[in-house]
Each structure stands twice: as C-alpha cells, then as structure tokens.
Coordinates of N, CA and C in Angstrom, one line a residue:
Chain A
X1 N 0.8 -1.3 -0.1 CA -0.2 -0.1 0.0 C 0.9 1.1 0.0
X2 N 0.7 2.2 -0.8 CA 1.4 3.5 -0.9 C 1.1 4.2 0.3
X3 N 2.2 4.8 0.9 CA 1.9 5.6 2.0 C 3.0 6.7 2.2
X4 N 2.7 7.8 2.8 CA 3.8 9.0 2.9 C 3.6 9.2 4.5
X5 N 4.7 9.3 5.1 CA 4.8 9.7 6.6 C 5.4 11.0 6.9
X6 N 5.0 11.7 7.7 CA 5.6 13.0 8.0 C 5.9 13.1 9.5
X7 N 7.1 13.7 9.8 CA 7.4 13.9 11.3 C 8.2 15.2 11.3
X8 N 8.2 15.8 12.5 CA 6.9 15.4 13.6 C 5.5 16.0 12.9
X9 N 4.6 15.4 13.8 CA 3.2 15.8 13.4 C 3.0 17.2 13.8
X10 N 3.7 17.7 14.9 CA 3.4 19.0 15.5 C 4.7 19.7 15.9
X11 N 4.9 21.1 16.0 CA 6.2 21.5 16.3 C 5.9 23.0 16.7
X12 N 6.3 23.4 17.7 CA 6.1 24.9 18.2 C 7.6 25.4 18.5
X13 N 8.0 26.5 17.9 CA 9.2 27.0 18.0 C 9.1 28.6 18.1
X14 N 10.0 29.4 18.4 CA 10.0 30.6 18.4 C 10.6 31.4 17.3
X15 N 10.2 32.6 16.9 CA 10.7 33.4 15.8 C 12.1 33.3 15.9
X16 N 12.8 33.2 14.5 CA 14.4 33.1 14.4 C 14.8 31.7 14.4
X17 N 14.1 30.9 14.9 CA 14.5 29.4 14.9 C 14.7 28.9 13.5
X18 N 15.4 27.8 13.3 CA 15.4 27.0 12.1 C 14.7 25.6 12.3
X19 N 13.8 25.3 11.3 CA 13.3 24.0 11.5 C 13.5 23.2 10.4
X20 N 13.4 21.8 10.6 CA 13.5 20.8 9.7 C 12.2 19.9 9.7
X21 N 11.7 19.7 8.5 CA 10.3 18.9 8.5 C 10.8 17.7 7.6
X22 N 10.3 16.6 8.1 CA 10.6 15.2 7.4 C 9.4 14.6 6.8
X23 N 9.7 14.1 5.6 CA 8.7 13.1 4.8 C 9.3 12.0 4.1
X24 N 8.9 10.9 4.6 CA 9.3 9.5 4.0 C 8.2 9.0 3.3
X25 N 8.4 8.1 2.2 CA 7.6 7.6 1.5 C 7.7 6.1 0.9
X26 N 6.6 5.3 0.7 CA 6.7 4.2 0.1 C 5.6 4.1 -1.0
X27 N 6.0 4.2 -2.4 CA 4.9 4.2 -3.3 C 5.5 3.4 -4.3
X28 N 4.6 2.9 -5.4 CA 4.9 1.8 -6.2 C 5.6 2.6 -7.5
X29 N 5.2 3.7 -7.8 CA 5.7 4.2 -9.1 C 6.0 5.8 -8.8
X30 N 7.0 6.2 -8.3 CA 7.3 7.4 -7.9 C 7.6 8.3 -9.1
X31 N 7.1 9.4 -9.3 CA 7.4 10.4 -10.1 C 7.9 11.8 -9.7
X32 N 7.3 12.0 -8.5 CA 7.8 13.5 -8.0 C 7.1 13.5 -6.5
X33 N 8.0 14.5 -5.7 CA 7.5 14.7 -4.4 C 7.1 16.1 -4.3
X34 N 6.1 16.5 -3.7 CA 5.7 17.9 -3.7 C 5.4 18.4 -2.2
X35 N 5.7 19.6 -2.0 CA 5.6 20.3 -0.6 C 4.5 21.4 -0.8
X36 N 3.6 21.4 0.2 CA 2.6 22.5 0.1 C 2.5 23.1 1.6
X37 N 2.0 24.3 1.6 CA 1.9 24.9 2.9 C 0.4 25.3 3.0
X38 N -0.4 25.1 4.0 CA -1.7 25.3 4.1 C -2.0 26.1 5.5
X39 N -2.5 27.3 5.1 CA -2.9 28.0 6.3 C -4.4 27.7 6.5
X40 N -5.3 28.6 6.0 CA -6.7 28.5 6.4 C -7.5 27.8 5.2
X41 N -7.0 28.0 4.0 CA -7.9 27.4 3.0 C -7.2 26.4 2.1
X42 N -7.0 26.7 0.9 CA -6.3 25.9 0.1 C -4.6 25.7 0.4
X43 N -4.3 24.5 0.0 CA -3.0 24.5 0.1 C -2.1 25.2 -1.0
X44 N -1.1 25.8 -0.6 CA -0.3 26.5 -1.6 C 1.1 25.7 -1.9
X45 N 1.3 25.7 -3.2 CA 2.4 24.8 -3.7 C 3.7 25.5 -3.3
X46 N 4.8 24.8 -2.8 CA 6.1 25.2 -2.4 C 7.2 24.8 -3.4
X47 N 7.3 23.3 -3.4 CA 8.3 22.8 -4.2 C 7.9 21.5 -4.7
X48 N 8.4 21.2 -6.0 CA 8.3 19.8 -6.5 C 9.7 19.3 -6.9
X49 N 9.9 18.0 -6.3 CA 11.2 17.4 -6.4 C 11.3 16.2 -7.1
X50 N 12.0 16.1 -8.3 CA 12.1 15.0 -8.9 C 13.5 14.1 -8.9
X51 N 14.6 14.9 -8.6 CA 16.0 14.3 -8.8 C 16.4 14.4 -7.3
X52 N 17.3 13.3 -7.0 CA 18.0 13.4 -5.7 C 19.1 14.3 -5.8
X53 N 19.2 14.8 -4.6 CA 20.5 15.6 -4.2 C 20.5 17.0 -4.7
X54 N 19.4 17.5 -5.5 CA 19.2 18.8 -6.0 C 18.5 19.7 -5.0
X55 N 18.9 20.6 -4.5 CA 18.4 21.5 -3.4 C 17.5 22.5 -4.2
X56 N 16.2 22.8 -3.7 CA 15.5 23.8 -4.3 C 15.3 24.8 -3.2
X57 N 15.3 25.9 -3.5 CA 15.2 27.0 -2.8 C 14.3 28.3 -3.0
X58 N 13.6 28.7 -2.1 CA 12.8 29.8 -2.2 C 12.8 30.9 -1.1
X59 N 13.6 31.8 -0.9 CA 13.8 32.6 0.1 C 14.4 31.7 1.2
X60 N 13.5 31.7 2.3 CA 14.1 31.1 3.6 C 13.7 29.7 3.7
X61 N 13.3 29.2 2.7 CA 12.6 27.7 2.6 C 13.6 26.8 1.6
X62 N 13.9 25.8 2.0 CA 14.5 25.0 1.0 C 14.3 23.5 1.1
X63 N 14.5 22.7 0.1 CA 14.1 21.4 0.3 C 15.1 20.3 -0.6
X64 N 15.2 19.2 -0.1 CA 16.0 18.3 -0.9 C 15.4 16.8 -0.8
X65 N 15.6 16.2 -1.9 CA 15.1 14.6 -2.0 C 16.1 13.6 -1.9
X66 N 16.0 12.6 -1.5 CA 16.9 11.3 -1.5 C 16.0 10.3 -2.0
X67 N 16.3 9.9 -3.2 CA 15.5 8.9 -3.7 C 16.0 7.4 -3.3
X68 N 17.1 7.3 -2.9 CA 17.6 5.9 -2.4 C 17.1 5.8 -1.1
X69 N 17.0 6.7 -0.3 CA 16.4 6.5 1.1 C 15.2 6.7 1.2
X70 N 14.4 7.2 0.2 CA 13.0 7.5 0.2 C 12.6 8.6 1.2
X71 N 13.3 9.7 1.2 CA 12.8 10.9 2.2 C 13.2 12.2 1.5
X72 N 12.5 13.1 2.2 CA 12.7 14.5 1.7 C 12.6 15.4 2.9
X73 N 13.4 16.4 3.1 CA 13.3 17.4 4.3 C 12.9 18.7 3.4
X74 N 12.2 19.5 4.5 CA 11.9 20.9 4.2 C 12.7 21.7 5.3
X75 N 13.6 22.4 4.9 CA 14.0 23.5 5.9 C 13.5 24.9 5.9
X76 N 13.1 25.3 7.0 CA 12.9 26.8 7.2 C 13.8 27.7 8.2
X77 N 14.5 28.4 7.6 CA 15.5 29.3 8.5 C 14.8 30.5 8.9
X78 N 15.4 31.1 10.0 CA 14.8 32.4 10.5 C 13.2 32.5 10.5
X79 N 12.7 31.5 11.1 CA 11.2 31.3 11.0 C 10.5 32.7 11.4
X80 N 9.4 33.0 11.2 CA 8.5 34.1 11.3 C 7.2 33.6 11.7
X81 N 6.3 34.4 12.3 CA 5.0 34.0 12.8 C 4.2 33.7 11.5
X82 N 4.4 34.3 10.3 CA 3.6 34.0 9.0 C 4.0 32.5 8.4
X83 N 4.9 31.8 9.2 CA 5.4 30.6 8.8 C 4.4 29.6 9.4
X84 N 3.6 29.9 10.4 CA 2.8 29.1 11.0 C 1.7 28.4 10.1
X85 N 1.6 27.2 10.0 CA 0.8 26.4 9.0 C 0.8 25.0 9.2
X86 N 0.0 24.2 8.3 CA 0.3 22.9 8.1 C 1.1 22.7 6.9
X87 N 2.1 22.0 7.0 CA 3.1 21.7 5.8 C 2.8 20.3 5.5
X88 N 2.2 20.2 4.1 CA 1.9 18.9 3.5 C 3.0 18.3 2.6
X89 N 3.2 17.0 2.7 CA 4.0 16.4 1.7 C 3.2 15.5 1.0
X90 N 3.4 15.3 -0.3 CA 2.6 14.6 -1.2 C 3.5 13.8 -2.3
X91 N 3.2 12.7 -2.8 CA 3.9 12.0 -3.8 C 3.0 11.7 -4.9
X92 N 3.6 12.1 -6.1 CA 2.9 11.8 -7.5 C 3.3 10.3 -7.7
X93 N 2.2 9.4 -7.8 CA 2.6 8.1 -8.2 C 2.1 7.8 -9.5
X94 N 2.9 8.6 -10.4 CA 2.8 8.5 -11.7 C 1.4 8.4 -12.5
X95 N 0.6 9.5 -12.0 CA -0.6 9.8 -12.7 C -1.7 9.0 -12.3
X96 N -1.3 8.1 -11.1 CA -2.6 7.3 -10.5 C -3.3 8.3 -9.8
X97 N -2.6 8.8 -8.7 CA -3.1 9.7 -7.8 C -1.8 10.2 -6.9
X98 N -2.2 11.4 -6.1 CA -1.1 11.9 -5.3 C -1.4 11.4 -3.9
X99 N -0.5 10.9 -3.2 CA -0.6 10.3 -2.0 C 0.0 11.2 -1.0
X100 N -0.9 11.8 -0.2 CA -0.5 12.8 1.0 C -0.1 12.2 2.4
X101 N 0.7 13.0 3.0 CA 1.1 12.6 4.3 C 0.0 13.3 5.3
X102 N 0.2 13.1 6.5 CA -0.7 13.6 7.5 C -0.4 15.1 7.7
X103 N 0.6 15.6 7.4 CA 1.0 16.9 7.7 C 1.6 17.2 8.8
X104 N 2.6 18.4 8.9 CA 3.0 18.8 10.1 C 2.6 20.2 10.5
X105 N 2.1 20.3 11.5 CA 1.4 21.6 12.0 C 2.6 22.3 12.8
X106 N 3.1 23.4 12.0 CA 4.2 24.3 12.7 C 3.5 25.5 13.4
X107 N 3.7 25.9 14.4 CA 3.4 27.0 15.4 C 4.7 27.9 15.5
X108 N 4.7 29.1 15.2 CA 5.9 29.9 15.3 C 5.5 31.1 16.3
X109 N 6.0 31.0 17.4 CA 5.6 31.9 18.6 C 6.5 33.3 18.5
X110 N 5.8 34.4 18.7 CA 6.9 35.7 18.7 C 7.8 35.6 19.7
Chain B
X1 N -9.0 34.8 -15.3 CA -8.1 34.0 -14.5 C -8.2 32.7 -14.5
X2 N -7.1 31.9 -14.6 CA -7.4 30.4 -14.6 C -7.5 29.9 -13.1
X3 N -8.3 28.9 -12.7 CA -8.2 28.5 -11.5 C -9.4 27.5 -11.2
X4 N -9.4 27.2 -9.9 CA -10.7 26.2 -9.6 C -11.5 26.9 -8.7
X5 N -12.8 26.6 -8.9 CA -13.7 27.3 -8.1 C -14.6 26.2 -7.4
X6 N -14.8 26.4 -6.0 CA -15.6 25.4 -5.2 C -16.7 26.3 -4.7
X7 N -17.9 25.7 -4.8 CA -19.0 26.3 -4.0 C -19.9 25.3 -3.7
X8 N -20.7 25.6 -2.5 CA -20.5 26.9 -1.6 C -19.3 26.9 -0.8
X9 N -18.9 27.9 0.0 CA -17.9 28.1 0.7 C -18.3 27.2 2.1
X10 N -19.6 27.4 2.4 CA -20.1 26.8 3.7 C -21.3 26.0 3.2
X11 N -21.5 24.9 4.1 CA -22.9 24.0 3.5 C -23.3 23.5 4.9
X12 N -24.8 23.4 5.0 CA -25.1 22.8 6.2 C -26.1 21.6 5.9
X13 N -26.1 20.4 6.3 CA -26.7 19.2 5.8 C -27.5 18.9 7.0
X14 N -28.9 18.7 6.7 CA -29.9 17.9 7.7 C -29.8 16.6 7.6
X15 N -30.1 15.8 8.7 CA -30.2 14.3 8.7 C -31.0 13.9 7.7
X16 N -30.4 12.8 6.9 CA -30.9 12.1 5.9 C -30.9 12.7 4.6
X17 N -30.1 13.9 4.5 CA -30.3 14.7 3.2 C -28.9 14.4 2.2
X18 N -29.0 14.4 1.3 CA -27.9 14.4 0.3 C -27.8 15.8 0.0
X19 N -26.3 16.1 0.0 CA -25.9 17.6 -0.6 C -24.7 17.3 -1.7
X20 N -24.7 18.4 -2.7 CA -23.7 18.3 -3.7 C -22.8 19.4 -3.6
X21 N -21.5 19.3 -3.6 CA -20.5 20.3 -3.7 C -20.0 20.3 -5.0
X22 N -19.8 21.5 -5.4 CA -19.4 22.0 -6.9 C -17.9 22.1 -6.9
X23 N -17.3 21.8 -8.1 CA -16.2 22.0 -8.4 C -15.9 22.2 -9.9
X24 N -15.3 23.4 -10.3 CA -15.2 23.7 -11.6 C -13.8 24.3 -11.9
X25 N -13.1 23.8 -13.1 CA -12.0 24.3 -13.3 C -11.7 24.7 -14.9
X26 N -11.0 25.8 -15.0 CA -10.9 26.3 -16.2 C -9.4 26.3 -16.7
X27 N -8.8 25.4 -16.2 CA -7.4 25.1 -16.5 C -6.8 24.1 -17.5
X28 N -8.1 23.5 -18.1 CA -8.0 22.5 -19.0 C -7.1 21.1 -18.6
X29 N -7.3 21.0 -17.3 CA -6.5 19.7 -16.7 C -7.5 18.6 -16.8
X30 N -6.6 17.5 -17.2 CA -7.6 16.2 -17.3 C -8.0 15.6 -16.0
X31 N -7.2 15.7 -15.0 CA -7.3 14.9 -13.7 C -7.9 16.0 -12.6
X32 N -8.7 15.3 -12.1 CA -9.5 16.2 -10.9 C -9.7 15.2 -9.6
X33 N -9.7 15.9 -8.5 CA -9.6 15.1 -7.2 C -10.6 15.8 -6.2
X34 N -11.1 14.9 -5.2 CA -11.8 15.4 -4.0 C -11.1 14.7 -3.0
X35 N -10.8 15.6 -1.8 CA -10.2 15.2 -0.7 C -11.1 15.8 0.5
X36 N -11.0 15.0 1.6 CA -11.6 15.4 2.9 C -10.5 15.7 3.8
X37 N -10.7 16.7 4.7 CA -9.6 17.2 5.6 C -10.3 17.4 7.0
X38 N -10.1 16.6 8.0 CA -10.5 16.9 9.3 C -9.7 17.8 9.9
X39 N -10.3 18.5 11.3 CA -9.5 19.4 11.9 C -8.1 19.0 12.4
X40 N -7.0 19.8 12.0 CA -5.7 19.3 12.4 C -5.2 18.2 11.5
X41 N -5.7 17.6 10.4 CA -5.2 16.4 9.8 C -4.8 16.8 8.5
X42 N -4.2 15.9 8.0 CA -3.8 15.7 6.4 C -5.0 15.6 5.6
X43 N -4.8 15.4 4.1 CA -5.8 15.3 3.2 C -6.0 13.9 3.0
X44 N -7.2 13.4 2.8 CA -7.6 12.1 2.6 C -8.4 11.9 1.3
X45 N -8.0 11.1 0.3 CA -8.4 11.0 -1.0 C -9.9 10.4 -0.9
X46 N -11.1 11.0 -1.7 CA -12.4 10.5 -1.6 C -12.5 9.7 -3.0
X47 N -12.4 10.6 -4.0 CA -12.7 10.2 -5.3 C -11.6 10.8 -6.3
X48 N -11.1 10.3 -7.4 CA -10.4 11.0 -8.4 C -10.9 10.6 -9.8
X49 N -10.5 11.5 -10.9 CA -10.9 11.3 -12.2 C -9.9 11.7 -13.1
X50 N -9.2 10.5 -13.9 CA -8.3 11.0 -14.8 C -8.7 11.4 -16.2
X51 N -10.1 11.3 -16.6 CA -10.5 11.4 -17.6 C -12.1 11.6 -17.7
X52 N -12.6 12.3 -18.6 CA -14.2 12.5 -18.6 C -15.0 11.1 -18.7
X53 N -15.8 11.0 -17.9 CA -16.8 9.7 -17.7 C -16.0 8.5 -17.3
X54 N -15.0 8.8 -16.5 CA -14.3 7.8 -15.7 C -13.9 8.3 -14.4
X55 N -14.0 7.6 -13.3 CA -13.6 8.0 -12.1 C -13.2 6.7 -11.1
X56 N -12.4 6.8 -10.1 CA -11.9 5.9 -9.1 C -12.0 6.1 -7.8
X57 N -12.4 5.3 -7.0 CA -12.5 5.5 -5.5 C -11.2 5.7 -5.0
X58 N -11.3 6.5 -4.0 CA -10.1 6.7 -3.2 C -10.2 6.0 -1.9
X59 N -9.4 6.3 -0.9 CA -9.4 5.6 0.3 C -10.5 5.8 1.3
X60 N -11.6 6.8 1.0 CA -12.7 6.9 1.9 C -13.9 7.2 1.1
X61 N -14.1 6.3 0.0 CA -15.2 6.8 -0.8 C -16.5 6.3 -0.4
X62 N -16.7 5.6 0.6 CA -18.0 5.2 1.3 C -18.7 6.2 1.7
X63 N -20.2 6.5 1.2 CA -21.0 7.5 1.5 C -21.0 8.7 0.7
X64 N -20.0 8.6 -0.3 CA -19.9 9.7 -1.3 C -20.0 9.1 -2.7
X65 N -20.5 10.0 -3.7 CA -20.5 9.8 -5.0 C -20.1 10.8 -5.9
X66 N -19.8 10.8 -7.1 CA -19.1 11.7 -8.2 C -19.6 11.5 -9.4
X67 N -19.5 12.4 -10.3 CA -19.8 12.2 -11.8 C -18.8 13.2 -12.5
X68 N -18.4 12.8 -13.7 CA -17.5 13.6 -14.4 C -18.1 13.5 -15.8
X69 N -19.0 14.2 -16.1 CA -19.6 14.5 -17.4 C -18.9 15.4 -18.2
X70 N -18.3 16.4 -17.8 CA -17.6 17.4 -18.5 C -16.2 17.6 -17.9
X71 N -15.2 17.9 -18.8 CA -13.9 17.9 -18.4 C -13.7 18.9 -17.4
X72 N -14.5 20.1 -17.2 CA -14.4 21.3 -16.4 C -15.1 20.9 -14.8
X73 N -15.9 19.9 -14.8 CA -16.8 19.7 -13.6 C -16.7 18.5 -13.0
X74 N -16.4 18.7 -11.7 CA -16.4 17.3 -10.9 C -17.1 17.4 -9.7
X75 N -18.5 17.2 -9.6 CA -19.2 17.5 -8.4 C -19.1 16.3 -7.5
X76 N -19.3 16.5 -6.2 CA -19.2 15.5 -5.1 C -20.6 15.7 -4.4
X77 N -21.2 14.5 -4.3 CA -22.4 14.4 -3.4 C -22.1 13.6 -2.3
X78 N -22.6 14.1 -1.0 CA -22.4 13.4 0.2 C -23.8 13.1 0.6
X79 N -23.6 11.7 0.5 CA -25.2 11.1 0.7 C -25.3 10.8 2.3
X80 N -26.7 10.5 2.5 CA -27.3 10.2 3.8 C -26.3 9.0 4.4
X81 N -25.7 8.2 3.6 CA -24.9 7.1 4.1 C -23.7 7.4 4.8
X82 N -23.1 8.7 4.5 CA -22.0 9.1 5.2 C -22.4 9.9 6.7
X83 N -22.2 8.9 7.7 CA -22.8 9.4 8.9 C -21.9 10.4 9.6
X84 N -20.7 10.7 9.2 CA -20.0 11.6 10.0 C -19.4 12.6 8.8
X85 N -20.3 13.7 8.2 CA -19.7 14.2 7.0 C -19.3 15.7 7.3
X86 N -19.2 16.0 8.5 CA -18.6 17.3 9.0 C -17.2 17.3 8.8
X87 N -17.0 18.1 7.7 CA -15.2 18.2 7.5 C -15.1 19.4 6.4
X88 N -13.7 19.7 6.2 CA -13.4 20.6 5.1 C -13.2 19.8 3.8
X89 N -13.8 20.2 2.8 CA -13.7 19.4 1.5 C -12.7 20.2 0.5
X90 N -11.7 19.8 -0.1 CA -11.0 20.2 -1.1 C -10.9 19.5 -2.4
X91 N -11.3 20.3 -3.5 CA -11.2 19.7 -4.9 C -9.8 20.3 -5.5
X92 N -9.3 19.3 -6.3 CA -7.9 19.8 -7.0 C -7.9 19.1 -8.4
X93 N -7.1 19.9 -9.1 CA -7.0 19.4 -10.5 C -5.5 19.3 -10.7
X94 N -5.1 18.5 -12.0 CA -3.7 18.5 -12.4 C -3.7 18.1 -13.8
X95 N -2.5 18.5 -14.4 CA -2.0 17.9 -15.7 C -0.9 17.0 -15.2
X96 N -0.5 16.1 -16.3 CA 0.6 15.1 -16.1 C 1.9 15.9 -15.6
X97 N 2.4 15.3 -14.6 CA 3.6 15.8 -14.1 C 3.8 17.0 -13.6
X98 N 2.6 17.8 -13.3 CA 2.5 19.0 -12.6 C 1.9 19.0 -11.3
X99 N 2.3 20.0 -10.4 CA 1.6 20.0 -9.1 C 0.1 20.2 -9.1
X100 N -0.7 19.7 -8.3 CA -2.0 20.1 -8.2 C -2.3 21.4 -7.8
X101 N -3.5 21.9 -8.3 CA -4.1 23.3 -8.0 C -5.2 23.0 -7.3
X102 N -5.5 23.6 -6.2 CA -6.7 23.4 -5.3 C -7.6 24.5 -5.4
X103 N -8.8 24.2 -5.1 CA -9.8 25.3 -4.8 C -9.7 25.7 -3.4
X104 N -10.6 26.6 -3.1 CA -10.8 27.2 -1.7 C -11.4 26.3 -0.5
X105 N -12.1 25.5 -1.1 CA -12.7 24.4 -0.2 C -14.1 24.9 0.2
X106 N -14.8 23.7 0.6 CA -16.3 23.9 1.3 C -16.2 23.4 2.7
X107 N -16.7 24.1 3.7 CA -16.8 23.5 5.1 C -18.2 23.1 5.3
X108 N -18.4 21.7 5.4 CA -19.8 21.1 5.5 C -19.9 20.8 7.0
X109 N -21.2 21.1 7.5 CA -21.6 20.9 8.9 C -23.0 20.3 9.0
X110 N -23.2 19.5 10.0 CA -24.5 18.8 10.2 C -25.3 19.7 10.8
X111 N -26.6 19.9 10.5 CA -27.6 20.8 11.4 C -28.3 19.9 12.5

C-alpha cells in the first residue's frame, strides 16, 4: 500500500529558529514529491522534487530529496510567525493519484 | 484568470439529506480530485478522475458519489450514508507531471 509519513506531526518554535520537517514515502511508481503550505484554505504549492540531491530554494525555505533512502526534508530558516501553517508532503505516483502525508503543524511564537 | 472554483464555501446538511459540492476548473486539466480534511489532519482522497466519464474510488469513498460528465466539472455528492460528514472538502486538478491546483474548499456541517 502506498504511504507517506511526516514527522514531527506538530512543532512549536520561536521566531528566528530554524526548523526541519521530514517526509518519507513508499509508493509503487514514484514520479515526484511535492511540498505544500496550508494556512486557512487551499494548500499553496512550495516545491516539486524529482531528482535526488538537488536542493530547491525559495527565500528562507529549501528542500531536498533522497530517492535512495526515500525521504525528503523541508528546511525553514529564521522562522517568522507567518510561517505558522500545516506543511503537507505528497507523492505523485505516476498519474494514478497523489498520496498525501498527515501534515506537520508548525506554530511559530513571537 | 485560470483556477478552480468550489461552491458553496459553507454548507449545512440535515439528517438524511444528500448534498452536492460543486467544483469547476478552467485550467484544461484532465485529472480532478476530491479530498476530505478533518481538523488538524492531512488530506484523505475520496474520489479522483483522470478523464471524462471515468473515476476511481480513493481511500474513503463510502458515503460519497461523483460524476465527470464534463472536463471542467467534478461534483461531489455527500449522501445520507455518510454518517460523519462534517469536514473541510478540497477539490484539486492537475495535468501530467505538474503540481495539483486546489480550490478554496467547502466547509460542511451537520444541522
């Protein structure tokens, strides 16, 4: 059975801290791994990763994929209260569907 | 503007009633999806459709039904058989190899 596991499920930090969110997966036909940020409504797309070892960056956020060990991490440096959200990891299993993890709820305190 | 439109934003269901959630996209995407999200949880797949007139059950299809008569539209009916329908429902669409685009969701509650 295809599955995506995220850890931790919940995390509370203070502004300025650096956080690392983890995502591991087991799927039959891997095409890509995606990270989304969800605040109140629709998840917004952050990164799509298809190749191992190539870091993707956007401002204070970065992500990398390890296809041998079947995991990805999402790093957020110098966190701000606006980073508080649920971070979702999903795997595209080659056009069958997207398998989502349970999400990590990040709370950033002032 | 291209995107996905879900309606209504809020919906209330009485006992024994079927309700239908609308999802329309103008992105020309072949694939469409329905997810359920409970408070503080991730997304669980209800149904998905890769092509018009075809759809597959996801992990939690019981108590739900869908149709895909047009490429742009993928309505979800929450039937009276779904005993715990209170949740946030998200519709998404995608094209091959690209990230999903999501609508703003519908919050369904029981009266």
